[in-house]
Amino acid sequence: MPVIIYIIVFQSIALNVNYVAFDDILILGIIPGFAEASWTERWARLSELFPEHRLVFSRSVILFLYNILGKLNLVWLMAIANLCWGFCVVIFYRVFVRTELSLWYFLPIPWLWFNIQSFENIFWGVSSLCNFGVIFFVLITLYFTVYYKDRIIFSLLFAVIATFSYGNGMFVFPVIGLIHLLTNRLRSFLITMGVAVVISVVYFFDFAPITQSLNFTDPKQLRDGFFGFFGFLGSLATLSAYDIPVFMFYTGVIAGMFLIAVFLILLRKQFVLLVDSFRQRAEYQNKTFLFALSVTMFVGITALILTYKRIPSDAFEGMFKGRYRMYSPMLCIAVYLAFLSVEGVNARRVALAFILPFTIILNLVILHDNFAKAVNFRHAAIAQEFNARYNPDWLGIRMFSMDNRHFEKIRGYYGSADPLAEGWTPTSESDRILYDGIRPADIVTLSGDNIFIGFSNDIFEVEKDFSDGAYVILKSANHVYAASPTLYATPLKTTVRRWAYFAKGGIASFHTATVEPGHYKIYLLVRKNGQNKIYWTGRTWDEK
């Protein structure tokens, strides 16, 4: 069931469109001129920092698909990344079956893993390949290290791939090195550390950090770092990454502290056995716990590094971003596997009676809370591509040091649809658009640096796919901009009782820096069942 739900959500929302940041466009820049480059130049382009990561895996997937098929589709990238995510459960299953427990004990794992809280990664071509790819390769590395001690070549190979999937992948080397030490494999430890040094030299060659690091003399940064570290680990408990009250972030902090406390209690029961193995007194037999320990260490190191690198720029709240949130269920599963490997029959049975229904309910609550947000992000991506296409001077592309021609050139490789332009001409030199009716806007106001345009009584239904919905259009003689009203989910009890998910109304916003001076007429484009209808709101906006 969790797999089916996940697939249905993916098929509903995944669109061949550049995401709300221009990462997809920038990474696809690997294609032009790559075939004609020398081998040295190819490696330089494959491993070019982005921004502090060497995304060789992502770029290689893009080049492979383009060279084989002659074109790209960003949904293909998402699908490959989500397959990586799905196959992680296969690794967890291979670990689980060695416990020889009933399959019922495995069921909480897919319910935890296939939640959509990290929807940014699910529907973001480049980010999904990076983040889901690195986790997949790290888990394979840890699996081979723990269960196949004589096949160190495989663990090292996947560790290298993990390193060049995303930056934190390199931290799997100290983890597998420690596992070799704890299990008394000195030769494997030395080989691993030697390879780690070589890979580090390659990785950090010509490395140029672009972000500030944690200032240990700043009390606020230290406080944010302390709580942010645990919040990162327990972020699953906040249910969502966006539009939540501040106190919800602290439920993540408490959950993170709880998970670490539980793992330390379980570790205490194995500590003597691990020390004996390290001192060569006895071979350590509990490989399930050893795998759980390795996963926990990797997640912990990732949390520490992210805290060190991101707190100065993102502060406490930045540790809860959607694209970070897959590490929290990863830690939950590690703690759960450790529990199954250490505790007795009665404790496991009692725990399962609570854990299984809890994970099912948690998955469904996360689905309800995040589905609307995922739809909003897809609408925002569609509007952003529209703005980039029809406004050569749009700030959104200039911020990423590209122009409209480069954007169109790269867009040509994946050939996204242009749904908002169907049925009318966005480039007409007039502020007038032929419209199908009148739908007055309730709100047209400036607040801070944002223009807000709202419709409080409308319900914007989706029938064909999730490119359907409402989009506010600002049209002047020289420019045309689109933005999608933010949609909200009805309360859970309303959804269950009335079988109605999207609430009434929505408010679209335009940042004034992205709107050139001019006199704009405000229209509402409603896309329903794949067809556009444009309505006149009766309102205008003068941007000075």
Coordinates of C-alpha atoms in Angstrom, one line a residue:
M1 CA 0.0 0.0 0.0
P2 CA 2.7 2.6 0.8
V3 CA 4.4 1.9 -2.5
I4 CA 1.1 2.1 -4.4
I5 CA 0.3 5.5 -2.8
Y6 CA 3.8 6.8 -3.5
I7 CA 3.6 5.8 -7.2
I8 CA 0.1 7.4 -7.6
V9 CA 1.4 10.6 -6.1
F10 CA 4.4 10.6 -8.3
Q11 CA 2.4 10.0 -11.5
S12 CA -0.1 12.7 -10.5
I13 CA 2.4 15.5 -9.8
A14 CA 5.7 14.7 -11.7
L15 CA 5.9 17.1 -14.7
N16 CA 8.6 17.7 -17.3
V17 CA 9.3 21.2 -16.1
N18 CA 12.3 23.0 -14.5
Y19 CA 11.9 23.2 -10.8
V20 CA 11.5 26.5 -8.8
A21 CA 15.2 26.9 -8.7
F22 CA 17.2 26.7 -11.9
D23 CA 19.4 23.7 -10.8
D24 CA 17.9 21.6 -13.6
I25 CA 18.8 24.2 -16.3
L26 CA 22.3 24.7 -14.9
I27 CA 23.1 21.0 -14.7
L28 CA 21.8 20.3 -18.2
G29 CA 24.5 22.8 -19.3
I30 CA 26.8 19.7 -19.3
I31 CA 25.3 18.7 -22.7
P32 CA 26.5 21.4 -25.1
G33 CA 30.0 20.7 -26.3
F34 CA 30.6 17.7 -24.1
A35 CA 31.0 15.2 -27.0
E36 CA 33.7 17.4 -28.6
A37 CA 35.7 18.0 -25.4
S38 CA 38.9 16.1 -24.6
W39 CA 38.8 13.5 -21.8
T40 CA 40.5 15.9 -19.4
E41 CA 37.9 18.6 -20.2
R42 CA 35.1 16.0 -19.8
W43 CA 36.2 15.1 -16.3
A44 CA 36.5 18.8 -15.4
R45 CA 33.0 19.4 -16.6
L46 CA 31.6 16.3 -15.0
S47 CA 33.1 17.2 -11.6
E48 CA 32.6 20.9 -11.7
L49 CA 31.5 22.2 -8.3
F50 CA 27.8 22.8 -7.9
P51 CA 27.9 24.8 -5.7
E52 CA 30.2 22.8 -3.3
H53 CA 29.3 19.3 -4.6
R54 CA 30.7 17.3 -7.5
L55 CA 27.6 15.9 -9.2
V56 CA 29.3 13.4 -11.4
F57 CA 26.5 10.8 -11.0
S58 CA 23.7 13.3 -11.9
R59 CA 25.6 14.6 -14.9
S60 CA 26.5 11.1 -16.1
V61 CA 22.8 10.0 -15.9
I62 CA 21.9 13.1 -18.0
L63 CA 24.5 12.4 -20.6
F64 CA 23.7 8.7 -20.8
L65 CA 20.0 9.4 -21.4
Y66 CA 20.6 12.1 -23.9
N67 CA 23.2 10.1 -25.9
I68 CA 21.0 7.0 -26.0
L69 CA 17.6 8.6 -26.6
G70 CA 18.6 11.9 -28.3
K71 CA 16.5 13.9 -25.9
L72 CA 15.7 14.3 -22.3
N73 CA 12.6 14.4 -20.0
L74 CA 13.0 15.7 -16.5
V75 CA 10.5 13.1 -15.3
W76 CA 13.0 10.4 -16.4
L77 CA 15.5 11.9 -14.0
M78 CA 12.9 11.9 -11.2
A79 CA 11.9 8.3 -12.0
I80 CA 15.5 7.1 -11.8
A81 CA 16.1 8.9 -8.6
N82 CA 12.9 7.6 -7.1
L83 CA 13.9 4.1 -8.1
C84 CA 17.1 4.6 -6.1
W85 CA 14.9 5.6 -3.2
G86 CA 12.7 2.6 -3.6
F87 CA 15.6 0.1 -3.9
C88 CA 16.9 1.4 -0.5
V89 CA 14.0 -0.6 1.0
V90 CA 15.3 -3.7 -0.7
I91 CA 18.6 -3.2 1.2
F92 CA 16.7 -2.7 4.4
Y93 CA 14.8 -5.9 3.6
R94 CA 18.0 -7.8 3.0
V95 CA 19.2 -6.7 6.4
F96 CA 15.9 -7.5 8.0
V97 CA 15.6 -11.1 6.7
R98 CA 18.8 -12.0 8.5
T99 CA 17.0 -11.4 11.8
E100 CA 14.6 -14.3 10.9
L101 CA 11.7 -12.4 12.4
S102 CA 8.1 -12.4 11.1
L103 CA 7.5 -10.2 8.1
W104 CA 5.1 -8.2 10.2
Y105 CA 8.1 -6.6 11.8
F106 CA 9.3 -5.3 8.5
L107 CA 6.1 -3.5 7.6
P108 CA 6.8 -0.3 9.5
I109 CA 9.9 0.3 7.3
P110 CA 8.1 0.9 4.0
W111 CA 5.4 2.9 5.7
L112 CA 8.1 5.1 7.1
W113 CA 10.3 5.2 4.0
F114 CA 7.6 5.9 1.3
N115 CA 6.2 9.1 2.8
I116 CA 6.1 12.3 0.7
Q117 CA 7.5 14.7 3.3
S118 CA 10.6 15.2 1.1
F119 CA 8.5 16.0 -2.0
E120 CA 11.1 18.5 -3.1
N121 CA 13.5 15.6 -3.9
I122 CA 10.7 13.5 -5.4
F123 CA 9.8 16.1 -8.0
W124 CA 13.1 17.9 -8.7
G125 CA 15.2 16.2 -11.4
V126 CA 18.7 17.2 -10.3
S127 CA 18.1 17.4 -6.6
S128 CA 16.4 14.0 -6.5
L129 CA 19.3 12.3 -8.4
C130 CA 21.8 13.9 -5.9
N131 CA 20.0 13.3 -2.6
F132 CA 18.3 10.0 -3.4
G133 CA 21.3 8.7 -5.3
V134 CA 23.8 9.4 -2.4
I135 CA 21.6 7.6 0.1
F136 CA 21.2 4.6 -2.2
F137 CA 24.9 4.3 -2.8
V138 CA 25.8 4.9 0.9
L139 CA 23.4 2.1 2.0
I140 CA 24.9 -0.3 -0.5
T141 CA 28.3 0.6 0.8
L142 CA 27.3 0.0 4.4
Y143 CA 25.6 -3.3 3.4
F144 CA 28.6 -4.7 1.7
T145 CA 30.9 -3.5 4.5
V146 CA 28.9 -5.2 7.2
Y147 CA 27.8 -8.4 5.5
Y148 CA 30.6 -9.1 2.9
K149 CA 33.9 -8.5 4.7
D150 CA 35.8 -10.3 1.9
R151 CA 34.4 -8.0 -0.8
I152 CA 35.9 -4.7 0.1
I153 CA 36.2 -3.8 -3.5
F154 CA 32.4 -3.4 -3.8
S155 CA 32.1 -1.3 -0.7
L156 CA 34.9 1.0 -1.9
L157 CA 33.4 1.3 -5.4
F158 CA 30.0 2.4 -4.1
A159 CA 31.7 4.7 -1.5
V160 CA 33.4 6.5 -4.4
I161 CA 30.1 6.7 -6.4
A162 CA 28.4 8.1 -3.3
T163 CA 31.1 10.7 -2.9
F164 CA 30.6 11.9 -6.5
S165 CA 26.8 11.8 -6.1
Y166 CA 26.6 14.5 -3.4
G167 CA 29.2 16.0 -1.0
N168 CA 28.2 14.2 2.2
G169 CA 28.7 10.9 0.4
M170 CA 32.4 11.0 1.2
F171 CA 31.7 10.7 4.9
V172 CA 30.8 7.1 4.4
F173 CA 34.6 6.4 4.3
P174 CA 35.2 7.1 8.0
V175 CA 32.0 5.1 8.9
I176 CA 33.1 2.0 7.0
G177 CA 36.7 2.5 8.3
L178 CA 35.3 2.4 11.9
I179 CA 33.3 -0.7 11.1
H180 CA 36.4 -2.4 9.9
L181 CA 38.2 -1.5 13.1
L182 CA 35.3 -2.7 15.3
T183 CA 35.2 -6.0 13.5
N184 CA 39.0 -6.4 13.7
R185 CA 39.8 -6.0 9.9
L186 CA 42.9 -3.9 10.1
R187 CA 44.0 -4.6 6.5
S188 CA 40.6 -3.5 5.2
F189 CA 40.8 -0.4 7.5
L190 CA 44.1 0.6 6.0
I191 CA 43.0 0.1 2.5
T192 CA 39.8 2.1 3.1
M193 CA 41.7 5.0 4.6
G194 CA 44.2 5.0 1.7
V195 CA 41.4 5.1 -0.8
A196 CA 39.7 7.9 1.2
V197 CA 42.8 10.0 1.2
V198 CA 43.2 9.6 -2.6
I199 CA 39.5 10.4 -3.2
S200 CA 39.7 13.4 -0.9
V201 CA 42.7 14.8 -2.8
V202 CA 40.7 14.4 -6.1
Y203 CA 37.5 15.9 -4.5
F204 CA 39.1 18.9 -2.9
F205 CA 41.4 19.8 -5.8
D206 CA 40.6 23.3 -6.9
F207 CA 37.8 23.4 -4.2
A208 CA 36.4 26.8 -3.5
P209 CA 33.9 27.1 -0.6
I210 CA 31.2 29.7 -1.2
T211 CA 29.4 29.6 2.2
Q212 CA 30.3 30.7 5.6
S213 CA 30.9 28.2 8.4
L214 CA 29.6 28.1 11.9
N215 CA 31.1 30.8 14.1
F216 CA 31.8 29.2 17.5
T217 CA 32.1 32.6 19.1
D218 CA 28.6 33.6 18.2
P219 CA 26.1 32.4 20.9
K220 CA 23.1 32.6 18.6
Q221 CA 24.8 30.4 16.0
L222 CA 25.8 27.9 18.6
R223 CA 22.2 27.8 20.0
D224 CA 20.8 27.5 16.5
G225 CA 23.3 24.8 15.7
F226 CA 22.6 22.8 18.8
F227 CA 18.8 22.7 18.3
G228 CA 19.2 22.5 14.5
F229 CA 21.3 19.4 14.7
F230 CA 18.6 17.5 16.7
G231 CA 15.9 19.1 14.6
F232 CA 17.5 17.7 11.5
L233 CA 17.5 14.3 13.0
G234 CA 13.9 14.4 14.1
S235 CA 12.4 16.5 11.3
L236 CA 9.9 13.7 10.5
A237 CA 8.0 14.7 13.6
T238 CA 7.2 18.2 12.2
L239 CA 5.0 16.6 9.4
S240 CA 5.9 19.3 6.9
A241 CA 8.8 21.5 6.0
Y242 CA 6.9 24.7 5.1
D243 CA 4.1 26.9 6.4
I244 CA 4.2 25.5 9.9
P245 CA 4.3 27.4 13.3
V246 CA 7.7 27.7 14.9
F247 CA 6.8 25.4 17.8
M248 CA 6.5 22.5 15.4
F249 CA 10.2 22.8 14.6
Y250 CA 10.9 22.1 18.3
T251 CA 8.8 18.8 18.1
G252 CA 11.5 17.8 15.6
V253 CA 14.2 18.8 18.1
I254 CA 12.6 16.7 20.8
A255 CA 12.1 13.8 18.4
G256 CA 15.8 14.0 17.4
M257 CA 16.9 13.9 21.0
F258 CA 14.5 11.0 21.7
L259 CA 15.9 8.9 18.8
I260 CA 19.5 9.5 19.8
A261 CA 18.7 8.6 23.5
V262 CA 17.0 5.4 22.4
F263 CA 19.9 4.4 20.2
L264 CA 22.4 5.1 23.0
I265 CA 20.4 2.9 25.4
L266 CA 20.5 0.1 22.8
L267 CA 24.2 0.7 22.1
R268 CA 24.9 0.4 25.8
K269 CA 23.8 -3.2 25.6
Q270 CA 26.2 -3.9 22.8
F271 CA 29.1 -1.8 23.9
V272 CA 31.0 -4.5 25.7
L273 CA 30.7 -6.9 22.8
L274 CA 31.9 -4.2 20.4
V275 CA 34.9 -3.5 22.6
D276 CA 35.7 -7.2 22.9
S277 CA 35.6 -7.4 19.1
F278 CA 37.9 -4.4 18.8
R279 CA 40.3 -6.0 21.2
Q280 CA 40.2 -9.3 19.3
R281 CA 38.7 -11.2 22.2
A282 CA 35.6 -12.4 20.3
E283 CA 34.1 -11.8 16.9
Y284 CA 31.0 -9.5 16.9
Q285 CA 28.0 -11.5 15.7
N286 CA 25.1 -9.0 15.7
K287 CA 25.5 -7.7 12.2
T288 CA 22.0 -6.1 12.1
F289 CA 23.0 -3.8 15.0
L290 CA 26.3 -3.1 13.2
F291 CA 24.4 -2.1 10.1
A292 CA 22.1 0.1 12.2
L293 CA 25.1 1.6 13.9
S294 CA 26.8 2.5 10.6
V295 CA 23.6 4.1 9.3
T296 CA 23.2 6.1 12.5
M297 CA 26.8 7.3 12.3
F298 CA 26.4 8.4 8.7
V299 CA 23.2 10.4 9.4
G300 CA 24.9 11.9 12.5
I301 CA 27.9 13.0 10.5
T302 CA 25.7 14.4 7.8
A303 CA 23.8 16.4 10.5
L304 CA 27.0 17.7 12.0
I305 CA 28.4 18.8 8.7
L306 CA 25.2 20.4 7.6
T307 CA 24.9 22.3 10.9
Y308 CA 28.5 23.5 10.5
K309 CA 27.9 24.7 6.9
R310 CA 24.3 25.9 6.8
I311 CA 23.5 27.5 10.1
P312 CA 25.2 30.9 9.3
S313 CA 23.1 31.3 6.1
D314 CA 19.9 29.3 6.8
A315 CA 19.7 29.6 10.7
F316 CA 17.7 27.2 12.8
E317 CA 14.7 27.0 10.5
G318 CA 16.9 26.2 7.5
M319 CA 17.7 22.8 8.9
F320 CA 14.2 21.6 8.2
K321 CA 14.2 22.2 4.4
G322 CA 12.3 19.6 2.4
R323 CA 15.3 18.3 0.6
Y324 CA 17.0 17.4 3.9
R325 CA 14.1 15.5 5.4
M326 CA 14.8 12.0 4.1
Y327 CA 17.6 11.6 6.7
S328 CA 15.1 11.6 9.5
P329 CA 13.2 8.4 8.4
M330 CA 16.6 6.9 7.6
L331 CA 17.6 7.4 11.3
C332 CA 14.2 6.1 12.5
I333 CA 14.7 2.9 10.5
A334 CA 18.2 2.5 11.9
V335 CA 17.0 2.8 15.4
Y336 CA 14.2 0.4 14.7
L337 CA 16.5 -2.2 13.3
A338 CA 18.8 -1.8 16.3
F339 CA 15.8 -2.3 18.5
L340 CA 14.8 -5.5 16.7
S341 CA 18.3 -6.9 16.9
V342 CA 18.8 -6.2 20.6
E343 CA 15.5 -6.6 22.4
G344 CA 13.7 -9.8 23.3
V345 CA 10.5 -11.4 22.0
N346 CA 8.1 -9.7 24.4
A347 CA 9.5 -6.2 23.9
R348 CA 9.4 -6.6 20.2
R349 CA 5.8 -7.8 20.2
V350 CA 4.6 -5.0 22.4
A351 CA 6.5 -2.4 20.4
L352 CA 5.1 -3.6 17.0
A353 CA 1.5 -3.3 18.3
F354 CA 2.2 0.5 18.6
I355 CA 4.8 1.1 15.9
L356 CA 3.0 -0.4 12.9
P357 CA -0.3 1.6 13.3
F358 CA 1.7 4.7 14.2
T359 CA 3.8 4.5 11.0
I360 CA 0.7 3.9 8.8
I361 CA -1.1 6.9 10.4
L362 CA 2.0 9.0 10.2
N363 CA 2.4 8.3 6.5
L364 CA -1.2 9.2 5.7
V365 CA -1.1 12.4 7.8
I366 CA 2.1 13.5 6.0
L367 CA 0.4 12.7 2.7
H368 CA -2.6 14.9 3.6
D369 CA -0.5 17.7 4.9
N370 CA 2.1 17.8 2.0
F371 CA 0.1 17.0 -1.1
A372 CA -1.2 20.5 -1.6
K373 CA 2.3 21.9 -1.0
A374 CA 3.7 19.6 -3.6
V375 CA 1.1 20.8 -6.1
N376 CA 1.9 24.4 -5.2
F377 CA 5.5 23.8 -6.0
R378 CA 4.7 22.3 -9.4
H379 CA 2.4 25.2 -10.2
A380 CA 5.2 27.6 -9.2
A381 CA 7.6 25.8 -11.5
I382 CA 5.2 26.1 -14.5
A383 CA 4.7 29.8 -13.8
Q384 CA 8.5 30.3 -13.5
E385 CA 9.2 28.7 -16.9
F386 CA 6.5 30.9 -18.4
N387 CA 8.1 34.0 -16.9
A388 CA 11.6 33.0 -18.1
R389 CA 10.3 32.3 -21.6
Y390 CA 8.4 35.5 -22.3
N391 CA 10.4 38.1 -20.4
P392 CA 14.0 38.3 -21.7
D393 CA 15.0 40.7 -19.0
W394 CA 13.4 38.7 -16.2
L395 CA 15.3 38.9 -12.9
G396 CA 14.7 35.3 -12.2
I397 CA 17.1 34.1 -14.9
R398 CA 19.6 37.0 -14.5
M399 CA 20.1 36.0 -10.9
F400 CA 21.5 32.7 -12.1
S401 CA 23.9 34.4 -14.6
M402 CA 22.0 33.3 -17.7
D403 CA 20.0 35.0 -20.3
N404 CA 16.7 34.1 -22.0
R405 CA 18.5 32.6 -25.1
H406 CA 20.6 30.2 -22.9
F407 CA 17.4 29.2 -21.0
E408 CA 15.7 28.4 -24.3
K409 CA 18.7 26.5 -25.6
I410 CA 18.8 24.2 -22.6
R411 CA 15.0 23.9 -22.4
G412 CA 15.2 22.6 -26.0
Y413 CA 17.0 19.5 -24.7
Y414 CA 14.0 18.4 -22.5
G415 CA 11.3 20.1 -24.5
S416 CA 8.8 21.0 -21.7
A417 CA 5.2 21.9 -22.6
D418 CA 4.0 25.4 -22.4
P419 CA 0.5 25.0 -20.9
L420 CA -0.1 28.6 -19.8
A421 CA 0.5 29.9 -23.3
E422 CA -2.1 27.7 -25.0
G423 CA -5.0 29.6 -26.6
W424 CA -3.6 33.1 -26.5
T425 CA -0.5 35.0 -27.4
P426 CA 1.6 36.1 -24.4
T427 CA 4.0 38.2 -26.5
S428 CA 1.3 40.5 -28.0
E429 CA 2.2 44.1 -27.7
S430 CA -0.9 45.1 -25.8
D431 CA -2.1 44.8 -22.2
R432 CA -5.4 43.4 -23.4
I433 CA -6.2 39.7 -23.6
L434 CA -9.4 38.2 -25.1
Y435 CA -11.2 36.8 -22.0
D436 CA -14.0 34.3 -21.4
G437 CA -15.7 36.0 -18.5
I438 CA -15.2 38.1 -15.4
R439 CA -14.0 36.8 -12.0
P440 CA -13.2 39.7 -9.7
A441 CA -10.2 39.6 -7.4
D442 CA -10.9 40.1 -3.7
I443 CA -7.4 41.2 -2.8
V444 CA -4.9 43.4 -4.7
T445 CA -2.4 44.9 -2.4
L446 CA 1.3 45.6 -1.7
S447 CA 2.8 44.2 1.5
G448 CA 6.5 44.6 1.9
D449 CA 8.1 43.8 -1.4
N450 CA 5.3 41.5 -2.6
I451 CA 2.2 42.2 -4.7
F452 CA -0.6 40.0 -3.4
I453 CA -3.7 39.1 -5.6
G454 CA -6.3 36.9 -4.0
F455 CA -9.5 35.1 -4.7
S456 CA -11.3 34.0 -1.5
N457 CA -14.4 32.2 -2.7
D458 CA -13.1 30.2 -5.6
I459 CA -12.3 26.5 -5.6
F460 CA -9.7 25.6 -8.2
E461 CA -10.3 22.0 -9.0
V462 CA -7.9 19.7 -10.8
E463 CA -9.3 17.2 -13.2
K464 CA -6.7 16.1 -15.8
D465 CA -3.3 16.5 -14.2
F466 CA -1.6 18.8 -11.7
S467 CA -0.7 21.4 -14.3
D468 CA -4.4 22.2 -14.0
G469 CA -5.3 25.0 -11.6
A470 CA -5.4 28.8 -11.4
Y471 CA -2.7 31.3 -12.5
V472 CA -2.8 35.1 -12.1
I473 CA -1.5 36.9 -15.2
L474 CA 0.0 40.4 -15.1
K475 CA -0.1 41.8 -18.7
S476 CA 1.4 45.1 -19.9
A477 CA 2.3 46.1 -23.4
N478 CA 5.9 44.9 -22.9
H479 CA 5.8 42.3 -20.2
V480 CA 3.7 39.3 -19.1
Y481 CA 4.1 37.5 -15.7
A482 CA 2.4 34.5 -14.2
A483 CA 2.0 33.3 -10.6
S484 CA -0.1 30.6 -9.1
P485 CA -2.3 31.2 -6.0
T486 CA -1.2 29.1 -3.1
L487 CA -3.6 26.3 -2.5
Y488 CA -4.4 24.9 1.0
A489 CA -5.7 21.5 2.1
T490 CA -8.9 21.4 4.1
P491 CA -8.5 20.1 7.7
L492 CA -8.1 16.3 7.9
K493 CA -11.5 15.7 9.4
T494 CA -13.1 17.8 6.6
T495 CA -11.3 15.8 4.0
V496 CA -12.5 12.5 5.5
R497 CA -16.0 13.7 6.1
R498 CA -16.7 15.6 2.8
W499 CA -14.1 13.9 0.6
A500 CA -13.0 17.4 -0.4
Y501 CA -9.3 18.1 -0.3
F502 CA -8.5 21.6 -1.6
A503 CA -9.9 24.5 0.4
K504 CA -11.6 27.6 -1.1
G505 CA -9.5 30.5 -2.3
G506 CA -5.9 31.2 -2.9
I507 CA -3.5 34.2 -3.0
A508 CA -0.8 34.7 -5.6
S509 CA 2.2 36.9 -5.0
F510 CA 4.7 38.7 -7.3
H511 CA 8.0 40.0 -5.9
T512 CA 8.3 43.6 -7.0
A513 CA 11.9 43.1 -8.0
T514 CA 10.8 40.6 -10.7
V515 CA 8.1 42.9 -12.1
E516 CA 9.4 45.7 -14.5
P517 CA 7.8 49.1 -14.3
G518 CA 4.6 49.5 -16.2
H519 CA 0.8 49.5 -16.2
Y520 CA -0.6 46.0 -15.9
K521 CA -4.0 44.5 -16.3
I522 CA -4.7 41.6 -14.0
Y523 CA -6.2 38.4 -15.4
L524 CA -7.0 35.0 -14.0
L525 CA -6.1 32.0 -16.1
V526 CA -7.9 28.9 -15.1
R527 CA -6.6 25.6 -16.6
K528 CA -9.1 22.9 -16.2
N529 CA -9.0 19.4 -17.8
G530 CA -6.1 20.6 -19.9
Q531 CA -7.9 23.7 -21.3
N532 CA -7.3 27.3 -20.6
K533 CA -9.9 29.9 -19.9
I534 CA -8.9 33.5 -19.1
Y535 CA -11.0 35.9 -16.9
W536 CA -10.8 39.6 -16.4
T537 CA -10.5 40.5 -12.8
G538 CA -11.5 44.2 -13.3
R539 CA -8.3 45.2 -11.5
T540 CA -5.0 46.8 -12.7
W541 CA -1.6 47.4 -11.1
D542 CA 0.9 50.2 -11.7
E543 CA 4.5 49.2 -10.9
K544 CA 6.7 52.3 -10.5

